Tab-separated table of C-alpha atoms and ligand atoms in Angstrom:
chain	number	residue	atom	x	y	z
S	25	MET	CA	72.323	-48.491	-168.395
S	26	GLY	CA	69.444	-50.536	-169.102
S	27	GLN	CA	67.799	-50.803	-172.515
S	28	SER	CA	69.202	-48.878	-175.156
S	29	ASN	CA	67.818	-45.907	-174.878
S	30	THR	CA	65.775	-46.708	-171.612
S	31	VAL	CA	66.765	-45.226	-168.581
S	32	ARG	CA	65.794	-46.923	-164.835
S	33	VAL	CA	64.957	-43.571	-162.377
S	34	ALA	CA	64.111	-44.276	-158.654
S	35	VAL	CA	61.884	-41.768	-157.411
S	36	LEU	CA	61.847	-40.756	-153.648
S	37	PRO	CA	59.149	-38.164	-153.319
S	38	GLY	CA	59.518	-37.830	-149.492
S	39	ASP	CA	57.543	-35.760	-147.149
S	40	GLY	CA	55.523	-32.384	-147.370
S	41	ILE	CA	55.790	-30.414	-150.523
S	42	GLY	CA	58.154	-33.519	-152.080
S	43	THR	CA	55.808	-35.110	-153.036
S	44	GLU	CA	53.838	-32.198	-155.179
S	45	VAL	CA	56.997	-31.229	-156.715
S	46	THR	CA	57.575	-34.111	-157.564
S	47	GLU	CA	54.620	-35.244	-159.136
S	48	ALA	CA	54.188	-32.391	-161.211
S	49	THR	CA	58.164	-32.845	-162.546
S	50	LEU	CA	57.096	-36.333	-163.706
S	51	ALA	CA	54.283	-35.315	-165.188
S	52	VAL	CA	56.528	-33.032	-167.724
S	53	LEU	CA	58.837	-35.548	-168.130
S	54	GLU	CA	56.646	-37.944	-169.578
S	55	PRO	CA	55.369	-35.977	-172.384
S	56	LEU	CA	58.688	-34.862	-172.795
S	57	ALA	CA	60.569	-38.197	-173.268
S	58	LYS	CA	57.711	-39.545	-175.587
S	59	ARG	CA	58.922	-36.122	-177.746
S	60	HIS	CA	62.152	-36.970	-177.587
S	61	GLY	CA	62.105	-40.929	-178.157
S	62	ILE	CA	63.889	-41.280	-175.031
S	63	GLY	CA	62.713	-43.959	-172.251
S	64	ILE	CA	62.801	-43.405	-169.015
S	65	ALA	CA	61.301	-45.935	-166.687
S	66	THR	CA	60.125	-44.906	-163.244
S	67	GLU	CA	60.345	-46.453	-159.818
S	68	THR	CA	58.968	-45.028	-156.576
S	69	LEU	CA	59.909	-45.814	-153.403
S	70	PRO	CA	59.284	-45.164	-149.532
S	71	ALA	CA	61.527	-43.145	-147.429
S	72	GLY	CA	61.052	-40.323	-145.487
S	73	ALA	CA	59.794	-38.922	-142.181
S	74	PHE	CA	56.244	-39.837	-142.403
S	75	HIS	CA	57.326	-43.133	-143.635
S	76	TYR	CA	59.467	-43.378	-140.293
S	77	GLN	CA	56.484	-42.418	-138.438
S	78	ALA	CA	54.415	-44.914	-139.651
S	79	THR	CA	56.886	-48.098	-139.928
S	80	GLY	CA	60.044	-47.108	-137.795
S	81	ASP	CA	62.289	-47.167	-140.391
S	82	GLY	CA	63.068	-44.005	-142.555
S	83	PHE	CA	65.076	-45.415	-145.183
S	84	PRO	CA	63.816	-48.822	-145.562
S	85	GLU	CA	66.683	-51.508	-147.284
S	86	ALA	CA	65.007	-51.867	-149.916
S	87	SER	CA	64.486	-48.354	-150.890
S	88	PHE	CA	68.025	-47.789	-150.829
S	89	ARG	CA	68.863	-50.995	-152.719
S	90	ALA	CA	66.580	-50.010	-155.450
S	91	ALA	CA	67.620	-46.545	-155.657
S	92	ALA	CA	71.128	-47.621	-155.697
S	93	ALA	CA	70.853	-49.776	-158.924
S	94	ALA	CA	68.818	-47.504	-161.074
S	95	ASP	CA	70.632	-45.340	-163.586
S	96	ALA	CA	69.663	-42.335	-161.945
S	97	ILE	CA	67.924	-40.900	-158.520
S	98	LEU	CA	65.055	-38.217	-158.849
S	99	LEU	CA	64.149	-36.902	-154.890
S	100	GLY	CA	61.618	-34.554	-153.737
S	101	ALA	CA	62.473	-33.510	-150.055
S	102	MET	CA	62.173	-35.031	-146.718
S	103	GLY	CA	62.312	-34.436	-143.023
S	104	TRP	CA	59.212	-32.721	-140.873
S	105	PRO	CA	59.184	-31.269	-137.669
S	106	GLY	CA	58.340	-33.077	-134.524
S	107	ILE	CA	59.449	-36.348	-136.631
S	108	ARG	CA	62.874	-37.252	-135.105
S	109	GLN	CA	64.831	-40.112	-135.134
S	110	ALA	CA	65.783	-41.381	-130.841
S	111	ASP	CA	68.517	-38.803	-130.782
S	112	GLY	CA	67.109	-36.043	-132.131
S	113	THR	CA	68.282	-35.698	-135.290
S	114	GLU	CA	66.037	-35.157	-138.452
S	115	ILE	CA	64.998	-38.300	-140.858
S	116	ALA	CA	67.700	-37.339	-143.792
S	117	PRO	CA	67.871	-40.490	-146.340
S	118	GLN	CA	69.302	-37.559	-148.782
S	119	LEU	CA	72.819	-37.444	-146.624
S	120	ASP	CA	72.456	-40.854	-146.421
S	121	LEU	CA	72.557	-41.679	-149.817
S	122	ARG	CA	75.447	-38.914	-150.394
S	123	PHE	CA	77.593	-40.837	-147.746
S	124	ARG	CA	76.556	-44.126	-148.970
S	125	LEU	CA	77.004	-43.766	-152.457
S	126	GLY	CA	79.717	-41.335	-152.352
S	127	LEU	CA	78.327	-38.522	-154.368
S	128	TYR	CA	80.734	-35.800	-153.778
S	129	ALA	CA	80.258	-33.380	-155.715
S	130	GLY	CA	76.949	-31.532	-154.440
S	131	VAL	CA	75.845	-29.506	-157.755
S	132	ARG	CA	74.148	-26.231	-157.153
S	133	PRO	CA	73.820	-23.851	-160.233
S	134	VAL	CA	72.442	-20.018	-159.467
S	135	ARG	CA	71.343	-18.986	-162.157
S	136	ALA	CA	68.927	-15.559	-162.754
S	137	ILE	CA	65.653	-17.211	-165.075
S	138	PRO	CA	64.567	-14.216	-167.034
S	139	GLY	CA	61.228	-12.782	-165.394
S	140	VAL	CA	62.146	-13.857	-162.047
S	141	PRO	CA	62.931	-10.960	-160.084
S	142	VAL	CA	66.316	-11.078	-158.609
S	143	ALA	CA	67.373	-9.552	-155.475
S	144	LEU	CA	69.924	-6.909	-156.488
S	145	ALA	CA	69.103	-3.707	-158.181
S	146	ASP	CA	72.251	-3.641	-159.962
S	147	PRO	CA	71.336	-5.064	-163.975
S	148	ARG	CA	74.080	-6.967	-164.218
S	149	ALA	CA	72.547	-9.238	-161.768
S	150	ARG	CA	70.373	-10.789	-164.501
S	151	GLY	CA	73.422	-12.373	-165.579
S	152	ILE	CA	73.933	-14.183	-162.891
S	153	ASP	CA	75.083	-17.972	-164.138
S	154	LEU	CA	77.180	-19.235	-161.533
S	155	VAL	CA	77.292	-23.032	-160.026
S	156	LEU	CA	78.604	-24.083	-156.266
S	157	ILE	CA	79.848	-27.317	-155.973
S	158	ARG	CA	79.541	-28.343	-152.364
S	159	GLU	CA	81.520	-31.136	-151.362
S	160	SER	CA	78.446	-33.526	-150.019
S	161	THR	CA	80.595	-36.509	-148.364
S	162	GLU	CA	83.244	-34.993	-145.444
S	163	GLY	CA	84.307	-31.433	-144.712
S	164	LEU	CA	82.702	-30.608	-141.554
S	165	PHE	CA	79.906	-33.055	-142.198
S	166	HIS	CA	82.021	-35.766	-141.733
S	167	SER	CA	81.322	-35.817	-137.941
S	168	ARG	CA	77.596	-36.029	-138.717
S	169	GLY	CA	76.316	-38.464	-135.477
S	170	LYS	CA	79.894	-38.562	-134.568
S	171	GLY	CA	80.550	-35.829	-132.680
S	172	LEU	CA	81.590	-35.633	-128.779
S	173	VAL	CA	79.246	-34.355	-126.428
S	174	THR	CA	79.845	-34.337	-122.552
S	175	GLU	CA	78.096	-31.913	-119.625
S	176	GLU	CA	81.384	-29.296	-120.415
S	177	LEU	CA	82.031	-29.361	-124.038
S	178	ALA	CA	80.983	-30.705	-127.512
S	179	GLU	CA	83.507	-31.421	-130.447
S	180	GLU	CA	82.906	-32.212	-134.319
S	181	THR	CA	85.689	-33.139	-136.508
S	182	LEU	CA	86.444	-31.675	-139.925
S	183	ARG	CA	88.305	-33.638	-142.579
S	184	ILE	CA	89.631	-33.188	-146.351
S	185	THR	CA	91.142	-35.843	-147.923
S	186	ARG	CA	93.311	-35.908	-150.587
S	187	THR	CA	90.994	-38.233	-152.621
S	188	VAL	CA	87.969	-36.419	-152.633
S	189	THR	CA	89.266	-32.933	-153.303
S	190	GLU	CA	91.122	-34.222	-156.389
S	191	LYS	CA	88.126	-35.850	-157.395
S	192	LEU	CA	86.155	-32.357	-156.488
S	193	SER	CA	88.650	-30.059	-158.156
S	194	ARG	CA	88.775	-32.750	-161.399
S	195	PHE	CA	84.522	-32.135	-161.209
S	196	ALA	CA	84.781	-28.461	-160.842
S	197	PHE	CA	87.568	-28.164	-163.794
S	198	ARG	CA	85.647	-30.168	-166.393
S	199	LEU	CA	82.168	-28.391	-165.778
S	200	ALA	CA	84.201	-25.224	-166.315
S	201	GLN	CA	85.508	-26.972	-169.745
S	202	ARG	CA	81.953	-27.908	-170.516
S	203	ARG	CA	80.070	-24.640	-169.487
S	204	SER	CA	82.899	-22.309	-171.505
S	205	ALA	CA	82.400	-24.733	-174.504
S	206	GLN	CA	78.597	-24.050	-174.070
S	207	ARG	CA	79.037	-20.169	-173.430
S	208	GLY	CA	81.500	-19.182	-175.519
S	209	ARG	CA	83.570	-17.699	-172.862
S	210	PRO	CA	86.502	-18.782	-170.863
S	211	GLY	CA	86.196	-20.606	-168.025
S	212	LYS	CA	86.837	-20.145	-163.940
S	213	VAL	CA	87.243	-22.033	-161.338
S	214	THR	CA	87.417	-20.246	-157.806
S	215	LEU	CA	87.861	-22.431	-154.604
S	216	VAL	CA	85.922	-21.134	-151.906
S	217	ASP	CA	88.485	-22.274	-148.500
S	218	LYS	CA	89.660	-20.289	-145.263
S	219	ALA	CA	93.401	-21.486	-146.118
S	220	ASN	CA	94.416	-18.485	-144.238
S	221	VAL	CA	93.091	-20.146	-140.887
S	222	PHE	CA	92.852	-23.738	-141.301
S	223	ARG	CA	95.685	-25.957	-141.663
S	224	ALA	CA	92.967	-28.424	-143.362
S	225	PHE	CA	92.132	-25.639	-146.362
S	226	ALA	CA	95.542	-25.081	-146.499
S	227	PHE	CA	95.726	-28.483	-147.631
S	228	MET	CA	92.843	-28.419	-149.627
S	229	ARG	CA	94.330	-25.389	-151.876
S	230	SER	CA	97.122	-27.164	-152.167
S	231	VAL	CA	95.584	-30.421	-153.869
S	232	PHE	CA	93.313	-28.193	-155.543
S	233	ASP	CA	96.425	-26.145	-156.962
S	234	GLY	CA	97.899	-29.506	-157.938
S	235	VAL	CA	94.702	-30.700	-159.988
S	236	ALA	CA	94.575	-26.841	-161.722
S	237	ALA	CA	97.711	-27.274	-163.145
S	238	GLU	CA	96.290	-30.373	-165.402
S	239	PHE	CA	94.016	-27.912	-166.810
S	240	PRO	CA	96.001	-24.811	-168.251
S	241	GLY	CA	92.963	-23.487	-170.465
S	242	VAL	CA	90.931	-22.821	-167.424
S	243	GLY	CA	91.212	-19.928	-165.330
S	244	SER	CA	92.201	-20.928	-161.716
S	245	GLY	CA	92.053	-18.722	-158.069
S	246	HIS	CA	90.770	-18.770	-154.470
S	247	HIS	CA	88.743	-17.059	-152.377
S	248	TYR	CA	88.052	-17.141	-148.492
S	249	VAL	CA	84.402	-17.934	-147.576
S	250	ASP	CA	84.075	-14.659	-145.313
S	251	ALA	CA	85.064	-12.703	-148.803
S	252	MET	CA	83.041	-15.004	-151.004
S	253	ALA	CA	79.592	-14.422	-148.956
S	254	LEU	CA	80.831	-10.502	-149.368
S	255	ASP	CA	81.269	-10.673	-153.078
S	256	LEU	CA	78.089	-13.196	-153.855
S	257	VAL	CA	76.348	-10.074	-153.153
S	258	ARG	CA	78.960	-7.026	-154.500
S	259	LYS	CA	79.475	-9.132	-157.411
S	260	PRO	CA	77.839	-12.381	-158.511
S	261	TRP	CA	77.979	-11.946	-161.999
S	262	GLU	CA	81.639	-12.141	-161.702
S	263	PHE	CA	82.094	-16.166	-160.400
S	264	ASP	CA	81.893	-19.107	-162.797
S	265	VAL	CA	82.530	-22.619	-160.462
S	266	LEU	CA	82.915	-22.490	-156.947
S	267	PRO	CA	84.120	-25.810	-155.481
S	268	THR	CA	84.281	-25.525	-151.568
S	269	GLU	CA	83.931	-27.865	-148.574
S	270	ASN	CA	80.347	-29.091	-147.245
S	271	MET	CA	79.657	-26.676	-144.543
S	272	PHE	CA	80.494	-23.483	-146.350
S	273	GLY	CA	78.758	-25.212	-149.477
S	274	ASP	CA	75.590	-25.871	-147.660
S	275	ILE	CA	75.790	-22.124	-146.376
S	276	LEU	CA	76.680	-20.548	-149.415
S	277	SER	CA	74.296	-22.194	-151.935
S	278	ASP	CA	71.008	-20.662	-149.800
S	279	LEU	CA	72.707	-17.416	-150.043
S	280	GLY	CA	72.982	-18.107	-153.573
S	281	ALA	CA	69.494	-19.006	-154.380
S	282	GLY	CA	68.412	-15.806	-152.459
S	283	LEU	CA	70.206	-14.180	-155.255
S	284	VAL	CA	67.953	-15.600	-158.079
S	285	GLY	CA	64.492	-15.589	-156.642
S	286	GLY	CA	64.523	-18.120	-153.618
S	287	MET	CA	64.382	-21.908	-152.672
S	288	GLY	CA	62.048	-22.657	-155.308
S	289	PHE	CA	64.126	-22.077	-158.043
S	290	SER	CA	67.402	-23.598	-156.769
S	291	PRO	CA	67.917	-26.971	-158.041
S	292	SER	CA	70.610	-29.729	-157.300
S	293	ALA	CA	72.608	-32.264	-158.108
S	294	ASP	CA	74.704	-34.702	-156.058
S	295	ILE	CA	76.954	-36.629	-158.121
S	296	GLY	CA	79.608	-39.270	-157.322
S	297	ASP	CA	81.454	-41.456	-159.695
S	298	GLU	CA	78.928	-43.762	-160.765
S	299	HIS	CA	75.806	-42.646	-158.835
S	300	ALA	CA	73.467	-39.425	-158.984
S	301	VAL	CA	70.625	-37.686	-156.881
S	302	PHE	CA	68.861	-35.113	-158.423
S	303	GLN	CA	66.682	-32.823	-155.890
S	304	PRO	CA	65.290	-29.207	-155.759
S	305	ALA	CA	67.748	-27.349	-152.694
S	306	HIS	CA	64.756	-26.572	-150.205
S	307	GLY	CA	63.153	-28.608	-148.176
S	308	THR	CA	59.625	-29.992	-146.933
S	309	ALA	CA	58.076	-26.842	-146.556
S	310	PRO	CA	55.112	-27.233	-143.880
S	311	ASP	CA	54.148	-24.327	-144.093
S	312	ILE	CA	52.588	-24.293	-147.666
S	313	ALA	CA	52.823	-28.223	-147.786
S	314	GLY	CA	49.038	-29.743	-149.006
S	315	GLN	CA	47.864	-26.315	-150.518
S	316	GLY	CA	49.115	-26.577	-154.202
S	317	ILE	CA	50.977	-23.850	-154.177
S	318	ALA	CA	55.014	-25.062	-154.072
S	319	ASN	CA	56.667	-23.850	-157.069
S	320	PRO	CA	58.304	-27.156	-159.019
S	321	THR	CA	60.822	-25.137	-160.586
S	322	ALA	CA	63.718	-26.279	-159.020
S	323	THR	CA	62.506	-29.893	-159.194
S	324	LEU	CA	61.888	-29.605	-163.196
S	325	LEU	CA	65.765	-27.961	-163.214
S	326	SER	CA	66.502	-30.887	-161.184
S	327	ALA	CA	65.176	-32.894	-163.694
S	328	ALA	CA	66.844	-31.156	-166.444
S	329	MET	CA	70.518	-31.573	-164.898
S	330	MET	CA	69.373	-35.733	-164.591
S	331	LEU	CA	68.515	-35.831	-168.355
S	332	ASP	CA	71.984	-34.202	-168.836
S	333	TRP	CA	73.962	-36.443	-167.081
S	334	LEU	CA	72.792	-39.572	-168.050
S	335	ALA	CA	73.336	-37.948	-171.544
S	336	SER	CA	76.865	-37.646	-170.427
S	337	ARG	CA	77.397	-40.757	-169.454
S	338	GLY	CA	76.140	-42.496	-172.554
S	339	ALA	CA	71.969	-42.728	-172.512
S	340	GLY	CA	72.280	-41.005	-175.991
S	341	GLN	CA	71.650	-37.413	-177.746
S	342	GLY	CA	68.198	-37.362	-177.059
S	343	PHE	CA	68.409	-37.041	-173.525
S	344	ALA	CA	70.559	-34.048	-174.271
S	345	ASP	CA	67.790	-32.776	-176.154
S	346	ALA	CA	65.522	-32.980	-173.513
S	347	ALA	CA	67.591	-31.703	-170.770
S	348	THR	CA	68.030	-28.475	-172.903
S	349	GLU	CA	64.784	-28.107	-174.022
S	350	LEU	CA	63.151	-28.294	-170.473
S	351	GLU	CA	65.410	-25.568	-169.168
S	352	GLY	CA	64.624	-23.571	-172.165
S	353	ALA	CA	60.870	-24.341	-171.408
S	354	VAL	CA	61.524	-23.076	-167.645
S	355	ASP	CA	62.934	-19.774	-169.231
S	356	ARG	CA	60.233	-19.192	-171.752
S	357	ALA	CA	57.368	-19.461	-169.386
S	358	PHE	CA	58.866	-17.238	-167.033
S	359	ALA	CA	59.423	-14.921	-169.640
S	360	ALA	CA	56.402	-15.099	-170.727
S	361	GLY	CA	55.249	-14.056	-167.471
S	362	LEU	CA	54.494	-17.199	-165.242
S	363	ARG	CA	54.443	-15.826	-161.684
S	364	THR	CA	55.023	-18.725	-158.655
S	365	ALA	CA	53.598	-18.180	-155.139
S	366	ASP	CA	56.907	-17.759	-153.918
S	367	ILE	CA	57.524	-14.472	-156.093
S	368	GLY	CA	54.496	-13.237	-155.394
S	369	GLY	CA	52.206	-14.865	-157.821
S	370	ARG	CA	49.343	-16.599	-158.700
S	371	ASP	CA	50.273	-19.760	-160.501
S	372	GLY	CA	50.507	-23.164	-158.178
S	373	THR	CA	52.169	-26.317	-158.978
S	374	VAL	CA	50.431	-27.890	-161.357
S	375	ALA	CA	49.266	-24.282	-163.577
S	376	THR	CA	53.664	-24.018	-163.072
S	377	ALA	CA	54.230	-27.373	-164.642
S	378	LYS	CA	51.279	-27.097	-167.361
S	379	ALA	CA	52.532	-24.071	-168.453
S	380	VAL	CA	56.201	-25.262	-168.647
S	381	LEU	CA	54.798	-28.452	-170.351
S	382	ALA	CA	52.932	-25.773	-172.799
S	383	ARG	CA	56.151	-24.235	-173.773
S	384	ILE	CA	57.769	-27.658	-174.665
S	385	GLY	CA	57.969	-28.395	-178.101
S	386	GLY	CA	56.974	-24.564	-178.985
O	24	LIG	P1	65.187	-27.638	-144.767
O	24	LIG	O1	65.939	-27.492	-143.419
O	24	LIG	O2	64.959	-29.431	-144.693
O	24	LIG	O3	66.046	-27.191	-146.186
O	24	LIG	P2	63.321	-25.807	-144.159
O	24	LIG	O4	62.091	-25.890	-143.439
O	24	LIG	O5	64.497	-25.317	-143.287
O	24	LIG	O6	63.549	-26.888	-144.873
O	24	LIG	P3	62.856	-25.353	-146.759
O	24	LIG	O7	61.627	-26.212	-146.698
O	24	LIG	O8	63.967	-25.187	-147.684
O	24	LIG	O9	63.603	-24.828	-145.751
O	24	LIG	O10	62.056	-23.787	-147.278
O	24	LIG	C1	61.872	-22.706	-146.334
O	24	LIG	C2	60.761	-21.989	-146.366
O	24	LIG	O11	60.534	-21.347	-147.864
O	24	LIG	C3	59.559	-23.027	-146.680
O	24	LIG	O12	59.032	-22.877	-145.475
O	24	LIG	C4	58.512	-22.200	-147.718
O	24	LIG	O13	58.141	-21.416	-147.645
O	24	LIG	C5	59.570	-21.564	-148.691
O	24	LIG	N1	59.578	-22.381	-149.561
O	24	LIG	C6	60.802	-23.443	-150.248
O	24	LIG	N2	60.398	-24.406	-150.847
O	24	LIG	C7	59.755	-23.309	-151.790
O	24	LIG	C8	59.078	-23.959	-152.871
O	24	LIG	N3	59.161	-25.224	-153.855
O	24	LIG	N4	57.965	-23.131	-153.144
O	24	LIG	C9	57.422	-22.407	-152.339
O	24	LIG	N5	58.289	-21.880	-151.524
O	24	LIG	C10	59.167	-22.900	-150.797
């Protein structure tokens, strides 16, 4: 941490609606920080597809170094159709950050916000409150950029290591303990795997079970990924904390977002032992970029996760209080009738940020 009660946040707005939702979020963070007597010094850094187009470098080393030196990283979204590296892959500094900073825990809360339409008609869907934890440094993504391609075949390799699986599992159980204390109900961690078919997942399961034994007060179980896809639609209200492999988490977290209003309501945090990146789960949405209608809620909730994480790292109670207040203000604003364009409403990016701000300190 920097000066007492002041943290340094590296801000990477990126491309498309990434810049719009970031600006809206900073406009809420500033008064929130003032109100709680906490210091947030931001530094905006260039990176992304348009930076690549202009300079030939999607993620300048200076931006990476400044981000790595900050206490936390807030990211908008990056990438743009038609702007590709020479090998045809996307410009994705967010993936570089995950790998280079060892951000193994991709935390993806799936929570029904009061007033925001949910996809399921069952009234219990209003109580959906689970967290997917997408392992974000290995799994199938271990192969990113390294796959074998010949004229006749293509091959990618999935990797699961003991070290990362142990860290991921411990992270999941600690999170379940915390959620249990906050919510006054028992916690449960369910590993999502495919242990019936692949030895790598049988290995992952055995390592997970070893860690589960360290947490006798928290429930633990396993679910095959195909069954989980079904049950996330049939009875998502029954789940609590769901750690899983990288590719499975990539897919299931979009399914989760679809349950509770869509990508505009899905925050995320990529957390490692020393660093963390907070960003909305959505991309740059070229179809709506520049129109002022992007929903900033996912980014606002990601910022709340950032404040909470900083508090857990010793930044001070003011950060924890600010996190709680920001999440509460989002809930109160939607409960009071705020409706963004992605759920059929008329409230744009700035109006949404203003409505949330109006519920801070209220
Ligand atoms: P990526 O591959 O980077 O995840 P994508 O273009 O496939 O990106 P997103 O950008 O995440 O997907 O979003 C898909 C669509 O969902 C967008 O085109 C847009 O219509 C809608 N969308 C996503 N985020 C938001 C948002 N914050 N507010 C409103 N609509 C959004």
